[in-house]
Amino acid sequence: MRATSLTVGSAALAAALLLTACGGGEGDGGGQDTSACALDEVGVEVGPANAAPVAGDTGNIPVTVTNHGAECTLDGFPAVDLQADGTSVTVPADKAAKAQKLTLAKDTAATFTITYVRGGAGSEGSLDAKTVKVGLPGASATQSFEWPYGAVALVSGGAPDASVGAFLQAGD
């Protein structure tokens, strides 16, 4: 009886492993990982924003990435740089956020948020940002967008007082 139980358990385990190896769904590439999302296959929309109205206030800028191509994966944090008159600063990942691997089917979306503290326009402790560059994890290409949200405060070492959140699945 013990051997029968072990045999049934082994058969169930083997069946489960076989199903896992097969992928379990259509269009999944036969169980292979999907490729990383690329900017030439997605649409990127910045805003509408909850912009910081005055220096010292915090603003949140949502960014939506919509896949228009084959199924792809976002694995890691987005790359975000702020630029002003020849100066570029990288916005770090939010230390409290944890990146998750998201698979985007065609015509599905993910979002992330850029959170920043508004600086004083023209002040030494601020970056008068004009452009935000967005890149996807695992890709070197970036896409630039206007930054109409005012100056961004700087902290020690010239880093922006800003952070980038993790990707979250958008929609239902």
JSON list of N, CA and C in Angstrom, two decimals, residues 89-142:
[
{"chain": "A", "resi": 89, "resn": "VAL", "atom": "N", "xyz": [20.52, 64.01, -15.01]},
{"chain": "A", "resi": 89, "resn": "VAL", "atom": "CA", "xyz": [20.60, 63.29, -13.74]},
{"chain": "A", "resi": 89, "resn": "VAL", "atom": "C", "xyz": [19.67, 62.08, -13.81]},
{"chain": "A", "resi": 90, "resn": "THR", "atom": "N", "xyz": [20.14, 60.99, -13.24]},
{"chain": "A", "resi": 90, "resn": "THR", "atom": "CA", "xyz": [19.36, 59.76, -13.21]},
{"chain": "A", "resi": 90, "resn": "THR", "atom": "C", "xyz": [18.47, 59.75, -11.98]},
{"chain": "A", "resi": 91, "resn": "VAL", "atom": "N", "xyz": [17.21, 59.43, -12.19]},
{"chain": "A", "resi": 91, "resn": "VAL", "atom": "CA", "xyz": [16.27, 59.34, -11.08]},
{"chain": "A", "resi": 91, "resn": "VAL", "atom": "C", "xyz": [16.37, 57.90, -10.53]},
{"chain": "A", "resi": 92, "resn": "PRO", "atom": "N", "xyz": [16.69, 57.77, -9.23]},
{"chain": "A", "resi": 92, "resn": "PRO", "atom": "CA", "xyz": [16.86, 56.42, -8.67]},
{"chain": "A", "resi": 92, "resn": "PRO", "atom": "C", "xyz": [15.53, 55.71, -8.43]},
{"chain": "A", "resi": 93, "resn": "ALA", "atom": "N", "xyz": [15.61, 54.39, -8.34]},
{"chain": "A", "resi": 93, "resn": "ALA", "atom": "CA", "xyz": [14.44, 53.57, -8.00]},
{"chain": "A", "resi": 93, "resn": "ALA", "atom": "C", "xyz": [14.02, 53.87, -6.57]},
{"chain": "A", "resi": 94, "resn": "ASP", "atom": "N", "xyz": [12.73, 53.86, -6.32]},
{"chain": "A", "resi": 94, "resn": "ASP", "atom": "CA", "xyz": [12.19, 54.03, -4.98]},
{"chain": "A", "resi": 94, "resn": "ASP", "atom": "C", "xyz": [12.70, 52.90, -4.10]},
{"chain": "A", "resi": 95, "resn": "LYS", "atom": "N", "xyz": [13.40, 53.23, -3.02]},
{"chain": "A", "resi": 95, "resn": "LYS", "atom": "CA", "xyz": [14.00, 52.22, -2.14]},
{"chain": "A", "resi": 95, "resn": "LYS", "atom": "C", "xyz": [12.95, 51.33, -1.48]},
{"chain": "A", "resi": 96, "resn": "ALA", "atom": "N", "xyz": [11.74, 51.82, -1.35]},
{"chain": "A", "resi": 96, "resn": "ALA", "atom": "CA", "xyz": [10.68, 51.03, -0.69]},
{"chain": "A", "resi": 96, "resn": "ALA", "atom": "C", "xyz": [9.94, 50.13, -1.68]},
{"chain": "A", "resi": 97, "resn": "ALA", "atom": "N", "xyz": [10.17, 50.33, -2.96]},
{"chain": "A", "resi": 97, "resn": "ALA", "atom": "CA", "xyz": [9.46, 49.55, -3.98]},
{"chain": "A", "resi": 97, "resn": "ALA", "atom": "C", "xyz": [10.24, 48.28, -4.33]},
{"chain": "A", "resi": 98, "resn": "LYS", "atom": "N", "xyz": [9.51, 47.27, -4.75]},
{"chain": "A", "resi": 98, "resn": "LYS", "atom": "CA", "xyz": [10.13, 46.02, -5.17]},
{"chain": "A", "resi": 98, "resn": "LYS", "atom": "C", "xyz": [9.70, 45.75, -6.61]},
{"chain": "A", "resi": 99, "resn": "ALA", "atom": "N", "xyz": [10.68, 45.61, -7.49]},
{"chain": "A", "resi": 99, "resn": "ALA", "atom": "CA", "xyz": [10.36, 45.34, -8.89]},
{"chain": "A", "resi": 99, "resn": "ALA", "atom": "C", "xyz": [9.75, 43.96, -9.02]},
{"chain": "A", "resi": 100, "resn": "GLN", "atom": "N", "xyz": [8.77, 43.84, -9.90]},
{"chain": "A", "resi": 100, "resn": "GLN", "atom": "CA", "xyz": [8.15, 42.55, -10.18]},
{"chain": "A", "resi": 100, "resn": "GLN", "atom": "C", "xyz": [8.21, 42.31, -11.68]},
{"chain": "A", "resi": 101, "resn": "LYS", "atom": "N", "xyz": [8.29, 41.06, -12.06]},
{"chain": "A", "resi": 101, "resn": "LYS", "atom": "CA", "xyz": [8.32, 40.70, -13.47]},
{"chain": "A", "resi": 101, "resn": "LYS", "atom": "C", "xyz": [6.88, 40.69, -13.98]},
{"chain": "A", "resi": 102, "resn": "LEU", "atom": "N", "xyz": [6.61, 41.52, -15.00]},
{"chain": "A", "resi": 102, "resn": "LEU", "atom": "CA", "xyz": [5.27, 41.60, -15.59]},
{"chain": "A", "resi": 102, "resn": "LEU", "atom": "C", "xyz": [5.33, 41.19, -17.05]},
{"chain": "A", "resi": 103, "resn": "THR", "atom": "N", "xyz": [4.41, 40.34, -17.45]},
{"chain": "A", "resi": 103, "resn": "THR", "atom": "CA", "xyz": [4.28, 39.97, -18.85]},
{"chain": "A", "resi": 103, "resn": "THR", "atom": "C", "xyz": [3.11, 40.75, -19.44]},
{"chain": "A", "resi": 104, "resn": "LEU", "atom": "N", "xyz": [3.39, 41.43, -20.54]},
{"chain": "A", "resi": 104, "resn": "LEU", "atom": "CA", "xyz": [2.36, 42.23, -21.21]},
{"chain": "A", "resi": 104, "resn": "LEU", "atom": "C", "xyz": [1.96, 41.55, -22.51]},
{"chain": "A", "resi": 105, "resn": "ALA", "atom": "N", "xyz": [0.71, 41.15, -22.58]},
{"chain": "A", "resi": 105, "resn": "ALA", "atom": "CA", "xyz": [0.16, 40.65, -23.83]},
{"chain": "A", "resi": 105, "resn": "ALA", "atom": "C", "xyz": [-0.07, 41.86, -24.75]},
{"chain": "A", "resi": 106, "resn": "LYS", "atom": "N", "xyz": [-0.33, 41.59, -26.01]},
{"chain": "A", "resi": 106, "resn": "LYS", "atom": "CA", "xyz": [-0.61, 42.68, -26.95]},
{"chain": "A", "resi": 106, "resn": "LYS", "atom": "C", "xyz": [-1.78, 43.52, -26.44]},
{"chain": "A", "resi": 107, "resn": "ASP", "atom": "N", "xyz": [-1.64, 44.83, -26.52]},
{"chain": "A", "resi": 107, "resn": "ASP", "atom": "CA", "xyz": [-2.66, 45.81, -26.12]},
{"chain": "A", "resi": 107, "resn": "ASP", "atom": "C", "xyz": [-2.96, 45.84, -24.63]},
{"chain": "A", "resi": 108, "resn": "THR", "atom": "N", "xyz": [-2.03, 45.37, -23.80]},
{"chain": "A", "resi": 108, "resn": "THR", "atom": "CA", "xyz": [-2.16, 45.53, -22.35]},
{"chain": "A", "resi": 108, "resn": "THR", "atom": "C", "xyz": [-1.11, 46.53, -21.88]},
{"chain": "A", "resi": 109, "resn": "ALA", "atom": "N", "xyz": [-1.29, 47.05, -20.67]},
{"chain": "A", "resi": 109, "resn": "ALA", "atom": "CA", "xyz": [-0.44, 48.14, -20.20]},
{"chain": "A", "resi": 109, "resn": "ALA", "atom": "C", "xyz": [0.06, 47.92, -18.78]},
{"chain": "A", "resi": 110, "resn": "ALA", "atom": "N", "xyz": [1.14, 48.63, -18.48]},
{"chain": "A", "resi": 110, "resn": "ALA", "atom": "CA", "xyz": [1.68, 48.71, -17.13]},
{"chain": "A", "resi": 110, "resn": "ALA", "atom": "C", "xyz": [1.96, 50.19, -16.85]},
{"chain": "A", "resi": 111, "resn": "THR", "atom": "N", "xyz": [1.99, 50.55, -15.59]},
{"chain": "A", "resi": 111, "resn": "THR", "atom": "CA", "xyz": [2.27, 51.93, -15.22]},
{"chain": "A", "resi": 111, "resn": "THR", "atom": "C", "xyz": [3.38, 51.97, -14.17]},
{"chain": "A", "resi": 112, "resn": "PHE", "atom": "N", "xyz": [4.03, 53.11, -14.09]},
{"chain": "A", "resi": 112, "resn": "PHE", "atom": "CA", "xyz": [4.94, 53.40, -12.98]},
{"chain": "A", "resi": 112, "resn": "PHE", "atom": "C", "xyz": [4.81, 54.89, -12.69]},
{"chain": "A", "resi": 113, "resn": "THR", "atom": "N", "xyz": [5.31, 55.31, -11.54]},
{"chain": "A", "resi": 113, "resn": "THR", "atom": "CA", "xyz": [5.18, 56.70, -11.12]},
{"chain": "A", "resi": 113, "resn": "THR", "atom": "C", "xyz": [6.54, 57.31, -10.85]},
{"chain": "A", "resi": 114, "resn": "ILE", "atom": "N", "xyz": [6.72, 58.53, -11.34]},
{"chain": "A", "resi": 114, "resn": "ILE", "atom": "CA", "xyz": [7.88, 59.33, -10.99]},
{"chain": "A", "resi": 114, "resn": "ILE", "atom": "C", "xyz": [7.42, 60.29, -9.89]},
{"chain": "A", "resi": 115, "resn": "THR", "atom": "N", "xyz": [8.02, 60.21, -8.73]},
{"chain": "A", "resi": 115, "resn": "THR", "atom": "CA", "xyz": [7.69, 61.09, -7.61]},
{"chain": "A", "resi": 115, "resn": "THR", "atom": "C", "xyz": [8.86, 62.07, -7.45]},
{"chain": "A", "resi": 116, "resn": "TYR", "atom": "N", "xyz": [8.55, 63.35, -7.30]},
{"chain": "A", "resi": 116, "resn": "TYR", "atom": "CA", "xyz": [9.61, 64.35, -7.20]},
{"chain": "A", "resi": 116, "resn": "TYR", "atom": "C", "xyz": [9.21, 65.47, -6.24]},
{"chain": "A", "resi": 117, "resn": "VAL", "atom": "N", "xyz": [10.23, 66.16, -5.74]},
{"chain": "A", "resi": 117, "resn": "VAL", "atom": "CA", "xyz": [10.01, 67.36, -4.92]},
{"chain": "A", "resi": 117, "resn": "VAL", "atom": "C", "xyz": [10.36, 68.55, -5.81]},
{"chain": "A", "resi": 118, "resn": "ARG", "atom": "N", "xyz": [9.43, 69.48, -5.89]},
{"chain": "A", "resi": 118, "resn": "ARG", "atom": "CA", "xyz": [9.65, 70.65, -6.74]},
{"chain": "A", "resi": 118, "resn": "ARG", "atom": "C", "xyz": [10.70, 71.55, -6.11]},
{"chain": "A", "resi": 119, "resn": "GLY", "atom": "N", "xyz": [11.60, 72.02, -6.96]},
{"chain": "A", "resi": 119, "resn": "GLY", "atom": "CA", "xyz": [12.64, 72.96, -6.52]},
{"chain": "A", "resi": 119, "resn": "GLY", "atom": "C", "xyz": [12.29, 74.36, -6.95]},
{"chain": "A", "resi": 120, "resn": "GLY", "atom": "N", "xyz": [13.09, 75.29, -6.53]},
{"chain": "A", "resi": 120, "resn": "GLY", "atom": "CA", "xyz": [12.89, 76.69, -6.92]},
{"chain": "A", "resi": 120, "resn": "GLY", "atom": "C", "xyz": [13.50, 76.95, -8.28]},
{"chain": "A", "resi": 121, "resn": "ALA", "atom": "N", "xyz": [12.75, 77.52, -9.17]},
{"chain": "A", "resi": 121, "resn": "ALA", "atom": "CA", "xyz": [13.24, 77.81, -10.52]},
{"chain": "A", "resi": 121, "resn": "ALA", "atom": "C", "xyz": [14.48, 78.68, -10.46]},
{"chain": "A", "resi": 122, "resn": "GLY", "atom": "N", "xyz": [15.54, 78.25, -11.15]},
{"chain": "A", "resi": 122, "resn": "GLY", "atom": "CA", "xyz": [16.77, 79.04, -11.19]},
{"chain": "A", "resi": 122, "resn": "GLY", "atom": "C", "xyz": [17.62, 78.96, -9.94]},
{"chain": "A", "resi": 123, "resn": "SER", "atom": "N", "xyz": [17.20, 78.19, -8.93]},
{"chain": "A", "resi": 123, "resn": "SER", "atom": "CA", "xyz": [17.99, 78.14, -7.69]},
{"chain": "A", "resi": 123, "resn": "SER", "atom": "C", "xyz": [19.12, 77.11, -7.83]},
{"chain": "A", "resi": 124, "resn": "GLU", "atom": "N", "xyz": [20.18, 77.34, -7.06]},
{"chain": "A", "resi": 124, "resn": "GLU", "atom": "CA", "xyz": [21.35, 76.47, -7.12]},
{"chain": "A", "resi": 124, "resn": "GLU", "atom": "C", "xyz": [21.03, 75.04, -6.68]},
{"chain": "A", "resi": 125, "resn": "GLY", "atom": "N", "xyz": [20.07, 74.84, -5.81]},
{"chain": "A", "resi": 125, "resn": "GLY", "atom": "CA", "xyz": [19.71, 73.52, -5.32]},
{"chain": "A", "resi": 125, "resn": "GLY", "atom": "C", "xyz": [18.62, 72.84, -6.12]},
{"chain": "A", "resi": 126, "resn": "SER", "atom": "N", "xyz": [18.47, 73.26, -7.38]},
{"chain": "A", "resi": 126, "resn": "SER", "atom": "CA", "xyz": [17.41, 72.70, -8.22]},
{"chain": "A", "resi": 126, "resn": "SER", "atom": "C", "xyz": [17.92, 72.44, -9.63]},
{"chain": "A", "resi": 127, "resn": "LEU", "atom": "N", "xyz": [17.25, 71.55, -10.30]},
{"chain": "A", "resi": 127, "resn": "LEU", "atom": "CA", "xyz": [17.50, 71.29, -11.71]},
{"chain": "A", "resi": 127, "resn": "LEU", "atom": "C", "xyz": [16.29, 71.79, -12.48]},
{"chain": "A", "resi": 128, "resn": "ASP", "atom": "N", "xyz": [16.49, 72.76, -13.36]},
{"chain": "A", "resi": 128, "resn": "ASP", "atom": "CA", "xyz": [15.39, 73.29, -14.17]},
{"chain": "A", "resi": 128, "resn": "ASP", "atom": "C", "xyz": [15.14, 72.32, -15.34]},
{"chain": "A", "resi": 129, "resn": "ALA", "atom": "N", "xyz": [14.57, 71.16, -15.01]},
{"chain": "A", "resi": 129, "resn": "ALA", "atom": "CA", "xyz": [14.37, 70.09, -15.98]},
{"chain": "A", "resi": 129, "resn": "ALA", "atom": "C", "xyz": [13.46, 70.55, -17.12]},
{"chain": "A", "resi": 130, "resn": "LYS", "atom": "N", "xyz": [13.83, 70.18, -18.32]},
{"chain": "A", "resi": 130, "resn": "LYS", "atom": "CA", "xyz": [13.05, 70.49, -19.52]},
{"chain": "A", "resi": 130, "resn": "LYS", "atom": "C", "xyz": [12.56, 69.20, -20.19]},
{"chain": "A", "resi": 131, "resn": "THR", "atom": "N", "xyz": [13.30, 68.09, -19.97]},
{"chain": "A", "resi": 131, "resn": "THR", "atom": "CA", "xyz": [13.03, 66.84, -20.65]},
{"chain": "A", "resi": 131, "resn": "THR", "atom": "C", "xyz": [13.16, 65.67, -19.66]},
{"chain": "A", "resi": 132, "resn": "VAL", "atom": "N", "xyz": [12.32, 64.66, -19.84]},
{"chain": "A", "resi": 132, "resn": "VAL", "atom": "CA", "xyz": [12.46, 63.41, -19.11]},
{"chain": "A", "resi": 132, "resn": "VAL", "atom": "C", "xyz": [12.69, 62.31, -20.15]},
{"chain": "A", "resi": 133, "resn": "LYS", "atom": "N", "xyz": [13.73, 61.51, -19.92]},
{"chain": "A", "resi": 133, "resn": "LYS", "atom": "CA", "xyz": [14.02, 60.37, -20.80]},
{"chain": "A", "resi": 133, "resn": "LYS", "atom": "C", "xyz": [13.60, 59.10, -20.08]},
{"chain": "A", "resi": 134, "resn": "VAL", "atom": "N", "xyz": [12.87, 58.23, -20.80]},
{"chain": "A", "resi": 134, "resn": "VAL", "atom": "CA", "xyz": [12.35, 56.99, -20.23]},
{"chain": "A", "resi": 134, "resn": "VAL", "atom": "C", "xyz": [12.93, 55.81, -21.01]},
{"chain": "A", "resi": 135, "resn": "GLY", "atom": "N", "xyz": [13.41, 54.82, -20.28]},
{"chain": "A", "resi": 135, "resn": "GLY", "atom": "CA", "xyz": [13.90, 53.58, -20.88]},
{"chain": "A", "resi": 135, "resn": "GLY", "atom": "C", "xyz": [13.28, 52.39, -20.17]},
{"chain": "A", "resi": 136, "resn": "LEU", "atom": "N", "xyz": [13.22, 51.26, -20.86]},
{"chain": "A", "resi": 136, "resn": "LEU", "atom": "CA", "xyz": [12.66, 50.04, -20.29]},
{"chain": "A", "resi": 136, "resn": "LEU", "atom": "C", "xyz": [13.77, 49.13, -19.79]},
{"chain": "A", "resi": 137, "resn": "PRO", "atom": "N", "xyz": [13.48, 48.28, -18.80]},
{"chain": "A", "resi": 137, "resn": "PRO", "atom": "CA", "xyz": [14.52, 47.39, -18.27]},
{"chain": "A", "resi": 137, "resn": "PRO", "atom": "C", "xyz": [15.07, 46.46, -19.36]},
{"chain": "A", "resi": 138, "resn": "GLY", "atom": "N", "xyz": [16.38, 46.31, -19.37]},
{"chain": "A", "resi": 138, "resn": "GLY", "atom": "CA", "xyz": [17.01, 45.41, -20.32]},
{"chain": "A", "resi": 138, "resn": "GLY", "atom": "C", "xyz": [17.19, 45.99, -21.70]},
{"chain": "A", "resi": 139, "resn": "ALA", "atom": "N", "xyz": [16.86, 47.26, -21.90]},
{"chain": "A", "resi": 139, "resn": "ALA", "atom": "CA", "xyz": [16.98, 47.89, -23.22]},
{"chain": "A", "resi": 139, "resn": "ALA", "atom": "C", "xyz": [17.81, 49.16, -23.10]},
{"chain": "A", "resi": 140, "resn": "SER", "atom": "N", "xyz": [18.54, 49.49, -24.14]},
{"chain": "A", "resi": 140, "resn": "SER", "atom": "CA", "xyz": [19.37, 50.70, -24.10]},
{"chain": "A", "resi": 140, "resn": "SER", "atom": "C", "xyz": [18.66, 51.92, -24.71]},
{"chain": "A", "resi": 141, "resn": "ALA", "atom": "N", "xyz": [17.65, 51.69, -25.53]},
{"chain": "A", "resi": 141, "resn": "ALA", "atom": "CA", "xyz": [16.93, 52.80, -26.16]},
{"chain": "A", "resi": 141, "resn": "ALA", "atom": "C", "xyz": [16.12, 53.59, -25.13]},
{"chain": "A", "resi": 142, "resn": "THR", "atom": "N", "xyz": [16.00, 54.88, -25.37]},
{"chain": "A", "resi": 142, "resn": "THR", "atom": "CA", "xyz": [15.18, 55.74, -24.52]},
{"chain": "A", "resi": 142, "resn": "THR", "atom": "C", "xyz": [14.26, 56.58, -25.40]}
]
